[in-house]
Amino acid sequence: GNSVTQMEGPVTLSEEAFLTINCTYTATGYPSLFWYVQYPGEGLQLLLKATKADDKGSNKGFEATYRKETTSFHLEKGSVQVSDSAVYFCALSYAGNNRKLIWGLGTSLAVNP
Amino acid sequence: DAGVIQSPRHEVTEMGQEVTLRCKPISGHDYLFWYRQTMMRGLELLIYFNNNVPIDDSGMPEDRFSAKMPNASFSTLKIQPSEPRDSAVYFCASSFFQGGSPLHFGNGTRLTVT
């Protein structure tokens, strides 16, 4: 079936460090892929997305490339800030029902000054 | 737009009581979703509506849970009777019809059942 696997957290980094959060997926067809971010005490919000293979989504310095050959959508940022501390969720919407997202379990990121 | 509005933000109740969570979606959005978030199970889709009609309620855990959407600007999620294992954060989200349109989440209701 369709599924999303994220690296387990928590991830703790110092400010200005490089960030990678791994996400791999299993899906039939050609899903769309998303990263959502949840700041403390808030709901999730879309960070970036990619809808087809080799697309790169980017926002707020974060990037992720849709790699069909490795079924991956890893999130990266070159220099994290304390304000990036949050929980990051990888998700996919699969062909046939793009309203029903499949979610990863989330990866908690803490950035220390 | 004010975004998705949920109420209350926090709810503490005793086992056996009825709990009603409320949601006002973003105006013009066609879809409304109810999610539950716990540490153990992560984010679970409970039910979603399209144009006020329930489309998929397969995620509703049991008959104690029910959801309604009487009009395009209001939805409720009801738990009767509540149990301690229902303790979680419940999120409402809405979106447009177009595939790939992002979900807009409310800030959630933190439910504690003692």
PDB file of C-alpha atoms in Angstrom:
ATOM      1  CA  GLY A   1       0.000   0.000   0.000  1.00  0.00           C
ATOM      2  CA  ASN A   2       0.895   3.660   0.068  1.00  0.00           C
ATOM      3  CA  SER A   3       3.133   4.818   2.900  1.00  0.00           C
ATOM      4  CA  VAL A   4       5.602   7.480   3.996  1.00  0.00           C
ATOM      5  CA  THR A   5       8.664   6.866   6.157  1.00  0.00           C
ATOM      6  CA  GLN A   6      10.526   9.692   7.832  1.00  0.00           C
ATOM      7  CA  MET A   7      13.716   9.653   9.808  1.00  0.00           C
ATOM      8  CA  GLU A   8      13.088   9.527  13.514  1.00  0.00           C
ATOM      9  CA  GLY A   9      13.802  12.525  15.662  1.00  0.00           C
ATOM     10  CA  PRO A  10      14.430  14.475  17.564  1.00  0.00           C
ATOM     11  CA  VAL A  11      17.064  16.251  15.528  1.00  0.00           C
ATOM     12  CA  THR A  12      19.134  18.818  17.408  1.00  0.00           C
ATOM     13  CA  LEU A  13      21.353  21.263  15.533  1.00  0.00           C
ATOM     14  CA  SER A  14      23.242  24.425  16.207  1.00  0.00           C
ATOM     15  CA  GLU A  15      22.260  27.594  14.422  1.00  0.00           C
ATOM     16  CA  GLU A  16      23.649  27.847  10.853  1.00  0.00           C
ATOM     17  CA  ALA A  17      24.127  24.077  10.594  1.00  0.00           C
ATOM     18  CA  PHE A  18      23.020  22.136   7.519  1.00  0.00           C
ATOM     19  CA  LEU A  19      19.750  20.243   7.819  1.00  0.00           C
ATOM     20  CA  THR A  20      18.596  17.054   6.130  1.00  0.00           C
ATOM     21  CA  ILE A  21      15.422  15.230   7.084  1.00  0.00           C
ATOM     22  CA  ASN A  22      14.972  12.033   5.130  1.00  0.00           C
ATOM     23  CA  CYS A  23      11.646  10.975   3.664  1.00  0.00           C
ATOM     24  CA  THR A  24      10.966   7.941   1.495  1.00  0.00           C
ATOM     25  CA  TYR A  25       7.668   6.760   0.149  1.00  0.00           C
ATOM     26  CA  THR A  26       5.858   3.797  -1.316  1.00  0.00           C
ATOM     27  CA  ALA A  27       3.084   4.547  -3.741  1.00  0.00           C
ATOM     28  CA  THR A  28       1.414   3.334  -6.871  1.00  0.00           C
ATOM     29  CA  GLY A  29       1.231   5.715  -9.765  1.00  0.00           C
ATOM     30  CA  TYR A  30       2.584   9.235  -9.515  1.00  0.00           C
ATOM     31  CA  PRO A  31       1.808  10.849  -6.184  1.00  0.00           C
ATOM     32  CA  SER A  32       2.283  14.472  -5.251  1.00  0.00           C
ATOM     33  CA  LEU A  33       4.696  15.009  -2.347  1.00  0.00           C
ATOM     34  CA  PHE A  34       4.558  17.572   0.424  1.00  0.00           C
ATOM     35  CA  TRP A  35       6.420  18.862   3.431  1.00  0.00           C
ATOM     36  CA  TYR A  36       4.342  20.446   6.172  1.00  0.00           C
ATOM     37  CA  VAL A  37       5.686  22.206   9.259  1.00  0.00           C
ATOM     38  CA  GLN A  38       4.072  22.461  12.690  1.00  0.00           C
ATOM     39  CA  TYR A  39       5.315  25.191  15.012  1.00  0.00           C
ATOM     40  CA  PRO A  40       4.664  24.785  18.747  1.00  0.00           C
ATOM     41  CA  GLY A  41       1.009  25.211  19.638  1.00  0.00           C
ATOM     42  CA  GLU A  42      -0.110  25.614  16.039  1.00  0.00           C
ATOM     43  CA  GLY A  43      -1.614  23.573  13.257  1.00  0.00           C
ATOM     44  CA  LEU A  44       0.342  22.257  10.317  1.00  0.00           C
ATOM     45  CA  GLN A  45       1.100  24.505   7.376  1.00  0.00           C
ATOM     46  CA  LEU A  46       2.397  23.686   3.933  1.00  0.00           C
ATOM     47  CA  LEU A  47       6.126  24.303   3.584  1.00  0.00           C
ATOM     48  CA  LEU A  48       6.692  23.084   0.020  1.00  0.00           C
ATOM     49  CA  LYS A  49       5.453  20.581  -2.530  1.00  0.00           C
ATOM     50  CA  ALA A  50       6.368  18.791  -5.748  1.00  0.00           C
ATOM     51  CA  THR A  51       3.890  17.226  -8.110  1.00  0.00           C
ATOM     52  CA  LYS A  52       6.053  15.236 -10.524  1.00  0.00           C
ATOM     53  CA  ALA A  53       9.394  13.507 -10.754  1.00  0.00           C
ATOM     54  CA  ASP A  54      12.490  15.760 -10.667  1.00  0.00           C
ATOM     55  CA  ASP A  55      10.453  18.745  -9.473  1.00  0.00           C
ATOM     56  CA  LYS A  56      12.115  20.763  -6.730  1.00  0.00           C
ATOM     57  CA  GLY A  57       9.931  22.455  -4.164  1.00  0.00           C
ATOM     58  CA  SER A  58      11.383  25.364  -2.226  1.00  0.00           C
ATOM     59  CA  ASN A  59      10.275  27.865   0.391  1.00  0.00           C
ATOM     60  CA  LYS A  60      11.899  29.867   3.220  1.00  0.00           C
ATOM     61  CA  GLY A  61      15.318  28.435   2.342  1.00  0.00           C
ATOM     62  CA  PHE A  62      14.081  24.840   2.472  1.00  0.00           C
ATOM     63  CA  GLU A  63      14.284  22.582  -0.574  1.00  0.00           C
ATOM     64  CA  ALA A  64      13.207  19.069  -1.497  1.00  0.00           C
ATOM     65  CA  THR A  65      13.521  17.230  -4.817  1.00  0.00           C
ATOM     66  CA  TYR A  66      11.073  14.555  -5.964  1.00  0.00           C
ATOM     67  CA  ARG A  67      13.302  11.560  -6.774  1.00  0.00           C
ATOM     68  CA  LYS A  68      11.297   8.791  -8.371  1.00  0.00           C
ATOM     69  CA  GLU A  69      14.294   6.492  -8.846  1.00  0.00           C
ATOM     70  CA  THR A  70      14.955   6.435  -5.113  1.00  0.00           C
ATOM     71  CA  THR A  71      11.345   7.155  -4.069  1.00  0.00           C
ATOM     72  CA  SER A  72      12.583   9.953  -1.851  1.00  0.00           C
ATOM     73  CA  PHE A  73      11.722  13.556  -0.992  1.00  0.00           C
ATOM     74  CA  HIS A  74      14.389  14.638   1.476  1.00  0.00           C
ATOM     75  CA  LEU A  75      14.088  18.063   3.084  1.00  0.00           C
ATOM     76  CA  GLU A  76      17.215  20.239   3.196  1.00  0.00           C
ATOM     77  CA  LYS A  77      18.227  23.670   4.387  1.00  0.00           C
ATOM     78  CA  GLY A  78      21.689  25.095   4.168  1.00  0.00           C
ATOM     79  CA  SER A  79      21.686  27.160   7.343  1.00  0.00           C
ATOM     80  CA  VAL A  80      19.042  26.628  10.004  1.00  0.00           C
ATOM     81  CA  GLN A  81      17.831  29.262  12.431  1.00  0.00           C
ATOM     82  CA  VAL A  82      16.381  28.996  15.918  1.00  0.00           C
ATOM     83  CA  SER A  83      13.020  29.953  14.414  1.00  0.00           C
ATOM     84  CA  ASP A  84      13.068  26.745  12.328  1.00  0.00           C
ATOM     85  CA  SER A  85      12.519  24.691  15.486  1.00  0.00           C
ATOM     86  CA  ALA A  86       9.339  22.764  14.746  1.00  0.00           C
ATOM     87  CA  VAL A  87       7.994  19.365  13.726  1.00  0.00           C
ATOM     88  CA  TYR A  88       8.266  18.536  10.028  1.00  0.00           C
ATOM     89  CA  PHE A  89       5.882  16.154   8.273  1.00  0.00           C
ATOM     90  CA  CYS A  90       6.356  14.484   4.927  1.00  0.00           C
ATOM     91  CA  ALA A  91       3.165  13.488   3.113  1.00  0.00           C
ATOM     92  CA  LEU A  92       1.926  12.180  -0.207  1.00  0.00           C
ATOM     93  CA  SER A  93      -1.343  12.318  -2.047  1.00  0.00           C
ATOM     94  CA  TYR A  94      -1.891   9.317  -4.237  1.00  0.00           C
ATOM     95  CA  ALA A  95      -3.510   8.934  -7.592  1.00  0.00           C
ATOM     96  CA  GLY A  96      -7.191   8.224  -7.311  1.00  0.00           C
ATOM     97  CA  ASN A  97      -7.784  10.201  -4.156  1.00  0.00           C
ATOM     98  CA  ASN A  98      -5.701  13.312  -3.865  1.00  0.00           C
ATOM     99  CA  ARG A  99      -7.741  14.548  -0.938  1.00  0.00           C
ATOM    100  CA  LYS A 100      -6.562  11.794   1.372  1.00  0.00           C
ATOM    101  CA  LEU A 101      -2.979  12.504   2.333  1.00  0.00           C
ATOM    102  CA  ILE A 102      -0.698   9.788   3.667  1.00  0.00           C
ATOM    103  CA  TRP A 103       1.449  11.233   6.469  1.00  0.00           C
ATOM    104  CA  GLY A 104       4.794  10.428   7.956  1.00  0.00           C
ATOM    105  CA  LEU A 105       5.081  10.414  11.726  1.00  0.00           C
ATOM    106  CA  GLY A 106       6.893  13.737  11.840  1.00  0.00           C
ATOM    107  CA  THR A 107      10.442  14.721  12.751  1.00  0.00           C
ATOM    108  CA  SER A 108      11.062  17.127  15.575  1.00  0.00           C
ATOM    109  CA  LEU A 109      13.816  19.688  14.989  1.00  0.00           C
ATOM    110  CA  ALA A 110      15.388  21.775  17.748  1.00  0.00           C
ATOM    111  CA  VAL A 111      17.869  24.481  16.759  1.00  0.00           C
ATOM    112  CA  ASN A 112      20.080  25.874  19.505  1.00  0.00           C
ATOM    113  CA  PRO A 113      21.595  29.373  19.356  1.00  0.00           C
TER     114      PRO A 113
ATOM    115  CA  ASP B   1      -8.897  35.692   5.793  1.00  0.00           C
ATOM    116  CA  ALA B   2      -8.804  34.623   9.435  1.00  0.00           C
ATOM    117  CA  GLY B   3      -7.854  31.072   8.573  1.00  0.00           C
ATOM    118  CA  VAL B   4      -9.460  27.936   9.935  1.00  0.00           C
ATOM    119  CA  ILE B   5     -10.936  28.631  13.351  1.00  0.00           C
ATOM    120  CA  GLN B   6     -11.364  25.916  15.938  1.00  0.00           C
ATOM    121  CA  SER B   7     -12.956  26.061  19.353  1.00  0.00           C
ATOM    122  CA  PRO B   8     -12.312  25.490  22.126  1.00  0.00           C
ATOM    123  CA  ARG B   9      -8.487  25.494  22.208  1.00  0.00           C
ATOM    124  CA  HIS B  10      -8.473  23.292  25.273  1.00  0.00           C
ATOM    125  CA  GLU B  11     -11.107  20.969  26.660  1.00  0.00           C
ATOM    126  CA  VAL B  12     -10.857  18.984  29.870  1.00  0.00           C
ATOM    127  CA  THR B  13     -13.696  16.632  30.656  1.00  0.00           C
ATOM    128  CA  GLU B  14     -14.490  13.566  32.654  1.00  0.00           C
ATOM    129  CA  MET B  15     -14.915  10.126  31.206  1.00  0.00           C
ATOM    130  CA  GLY B  16     -18.460   9.532  30.029  1.00  0.00           C
ATOM    131  CA  GLN B  17     -19.202  13.154  29.191  1.00  0.00           C
ATOM    132  CA  GLU B  18     -20.127  14.404  25.755  1.00  0.00           C
ATOM    133  CA  VAL B  19     -17.553  16.552  23.971  1.00  0.00           C
ATOM    134  CA  THR B  20     -18.237  18.790  20.978  1.00  0.00           C
ATOM    135  CA  LEU B  21     -15.437  20.321  18.941  1.00  0.00           C
ATOM    136  CA  ARG B  22     -16.170  23.084  16.480  1.00  0.00           C
ATOM    137  CA  CYS B  23     -14.613  24.270  13.253  1.00  0.00           C
ATOM    138  CA  LYS B  24     -15.106  27.162  10.868  1.00  0.00           C
ATOM    139  CA  PRO B  25     -13.288  26.542   7.568  1.00  0.00           C
ATOM    140  CA  ILE B  26     -11.849  29.153   5.262  1.00  0.00           C
ATOM    141  CA  SER B  27     -14.573  30.721   3.179  1.00  0.00           C
ATOM    142  CA  GLY B  28     -14.794  29.207  -0.293  1.00  0.00           C
ATOM    143  CA  HIS B  29     -12.995  25.984   0.499  1.00  0.00           C
ATOM    144  CA  ASP B  30     -14.762  22.868  -0.768  1.00  0.00           C
ATOM    145  CA  TYR B  31     -13.187  20.292   1.519  1.00  0.00           C
ATOM    146  CA  LEU B  32     -13.104  19.963   5.279  1.00  0.00           C
ATOM    147  CA  PHE B  33     -11.063  17.428   7.203  1.00  0.00           C
ATOM    148  CA  TRP B  34     -10.951  16.283  10.828  1.00  0.00           C
ATOM    149  CA  TYR B  35      -7.653  14.881  12.075  1.00  0.00           C
ATOM    150  CA  ARG B  36      -6.474  13.495  15.393  1.00  0.00           C
ATOM    151  CA  GLN B  37      -2.855  13.772  16.525  1.00  0.00           C
ATOM    152  CA  THR B  38      -1.222  11.686  19.235  1.00  0.00           C
ATOM    153  CA  MET B  39       2.365  10.826  20.033  1.00  0.00           C
ATOM    154  CA  MET B  40       1.729   7.124  19.549  1.00  0.00           C
ATOM    155  CA  ARG B  41      -0.193   7.159  16.275  1.00  0.00           C
ATOM    156  CA  GLY B  42       0.821  10.472  14.737  1.00  0.00           C
ATOM    157  CA  LEU B  43      -1.675  12.257  12.501  1.00  0.00           C
ATOM    158  CA  GLU B  44      -4.820  10.295  11.674  1.00  0.00           C
ATOM    159  CA  LEU B  45      -7.557  11.355   9.274  1.00  0.00           C
ATOM    160  CA  LEU B  46     -10.922  10.780  10.922  1.00  0.00           C
ATOM    161  CA  ILE B  47     -13.360  12.022   8.294  1.00  0.00           C
ATOM    162  CA  TYR B  48     -13.592  14.475   5.436  1.00  0.00           C
ATOM    163  CA  PHE B  49     -16.381  16.349   3.708  1.00  0.00           C
ATOM    164  CA  ASN B  50     -16.792  17.712   0.207  1.00  0.00           C
ATOM    165  CA  ASN B  51     -19.382  20.455  -0.219  1.00  0.00           C
ATOM    166  CA  ASN B  52     -20.783  19.599   3.230  1.00  0.00           C
ATOM    167  CA  VAL B  53     -21.262  15.912   2.367  1.00  0.00           C
ATOM    168  CA  PRO B  54     -19.244  13.265   4.255  1.00  0.00           C
ATOM    169  CA  ILE B  55     -17.077  11.432   1.722  1.00  0.00           C
ATOM    170  CA  ASP B  56     -14.943   9.102   3.807  1.00  0.00           C
ATOM    171  CA  ASP B  57     -15.452   8.351   7.493  1.00  0.00           C
ATOM    172  CA  SER B  58     -13.368   5.188   7.562  1.00  0.00           C
ATOM    173  CA  GLY B  59     -10.987   6.784  10.030  1.00  0.00           C
ATOM    174  CA  MET B  60     -13.625   7.393  12.679  1.00  0.00           C
ATOM    175  CA  PRO B  61     -12.528   5.069  15.467  1.00  0.00           C
ATOM    176  CA  GLU B  62     -15.949   3.887  16.611  1.00  0.00           C
ATOM    177  CA  ASP B  63     -19.589   4.798  16.935  1.00  0.00           C
ATOM    178  CA  ARG B  64     -18.863   7.125  19.827  1.00  0.00           C
ATOM    179  CA  PHE B  65     -17.494   9.579  17.264  1.00  0.00           C
ATOM    180  CA  SER B  66     -19.728  11.531  14.917  1.00  0.00           C
ATOM    181  CA  ALA B  67     -19.200  14.553  12.670  1.00  0.00           C
ATOM    182  CA  LYS B  68     -21.553  16.918  10.933  1.00  0.00           C
ATOM    183  CA  MET B  69     -21.296  19.786   8.514  1.00  0.00           C
ATOM    184  CA  PRO B  70     -24.679  21.525   8.403  1.00  0.00           C
ATOM    185  CA  ASN B  71     -23.414  24.298   6.138  1.00  0.00           C
ATOM    186  CA  ALA B  72     -20.298  25.449   4.324  1.00  0.00           C
ATOM    187  CA  SER B  73     -19.037  27.508   7.232  1.00  0.00           C
ATOM    188  CA  PHE B  74     -19.397  25.166  10.194  1.00  0.00           C
ATOM    189  CA  SER B  75     -18.579  21.631  11.269  1.00  0.00           C
ATOM    190  CA  THR B  76     -18.654  19.719  14.534  1.00  0.00           C
ATOM    191  CA  LEU B  77     -16.955  16.606  15.816  1.00  0.00           C
ATOM    192  CA  LYS B  78     -18.747  14.975  18.715  1.00  0.00           C
ATOM    193  CA  ILE B  79     -17.572  12.267  21.074  1.00  0.00           C
ATOM    194  CA  GLN B  80     -20.231  10.623  23.228  1.00  0.00           C
ATOM    195  CA  PRO B  81     -19.366   9.161  25.657  1.00  0.00           C
ATOM    196  CA  SER B  82     -15.754  10.263  25.929  1.00  0.00           C
ATOM    197  CA  GLU B  83     -13.005   7.975  27.208  1.00  0.00           C
ATOM    198  CA  PRO B  84      -9.449   8.678  28.429  1.00  0.00           C
ATOM    199  CA  ARG B  85      -8.002   7.122  25.271  1.00  0.00           C
ATOM    200  CA  ASP B  86      -9.685   9.888  23.258  1.00  0.00           C
ATOM    201  CA  SER B  87      -7.224  12.383  24.739  1.00  0.00           C
ATOM    202  CA  ALA B  88      -5.403  13.972  21.798  1.00  0.00           C
ATOM    203  CA  VAL B  89      -5.137  17.125  19.742  1.00  0.00           C
ATOM    204  CA  TYR B  90      -7.925  17.356  17.179  1.00  0.00           C
ATOM    205  CA  PHE B  91      -7.328  19.417  14.065  1.00  0.00           C
ATOM    206  CA  CYS B  92      -9.712  20.716  11.488  1.00  0.00           C
ATOM    207  CA  ALA B  93      -8.381  21.588   8.024  1.00  0.00           C
ATOM    208  CA  SER B  94      -9.909  22.889   4.819  1.00  0.00           C
ATOM    209  CA  SER B  95      -8.844  23.181   1.204  1.00  0.00           C
ATOM    210  CA  PHE B  96      -9.946  23.981  -2.307  1.00  0.00           C
ATOM    211  CA  PHE B  97     -11.062  21.298  -4.722  1.00  0.00           C
ATOM    212  CA  GLN B  98      -8.022  21.365  -7.025  1.00  0.00           C
ATOM    213  CA  GLY B  99      -5.689  18.428  -6.679  1.00  0.00           C
ATOM    214  CA  GLY B 100      -2.504  19.371  -4.903  1.00  0.00           C
ATOM    215  CA  SER B 101      -4.122  22.339  -3.172  1.00  0.00           C
ATOM    216  CA  PRO B 102      -2.655  22.624   0.309  1.00  0.00           C
ATOM    217  CA  LEU B 103      -4.560  21.886   3.463  1.00  0.00           C
ATOM    218  CA  HIS B 104      -5.031  24.834   5.807  1.00  0.00           C
ATOM    219  CA  PHE B 105      -5.096  23.711   9.409  1.00  0.00           C
ATOM    220  CA  GLY B 106      -6.625  25.312  12.451  1.00  0.00           C
ATOM    221  CA  ASN B 107      -4.635  25.549  15.671  1.00  0.00           C
ATOM    222  CA  GLY B 108      -6.318  22.481  17.078  1.00  0.00           C
ATOM    223  CA  THR B 109      -8.290  21.537  20.178  1.00  0.00           C
ATOM    224  CA  ARG B 110      -6.353  19.776  22.908  1.00  0.00           C
ATOM    225  CA  LEU B 111      -8.747  17.312  24.519  1.00  0.00           C
ATOM    226  CA  THR B 112      -8.021  15.741  27.875  1.00  0.00           C
ATOM    227  CA  VAL B 113     -10.413  13.118  29.209  1.00  0.00           C
ATOM    228  CA  THR B 114      -9.851  12.182  32.849  1.00  0.00           C
TER     229      THR B 114
END
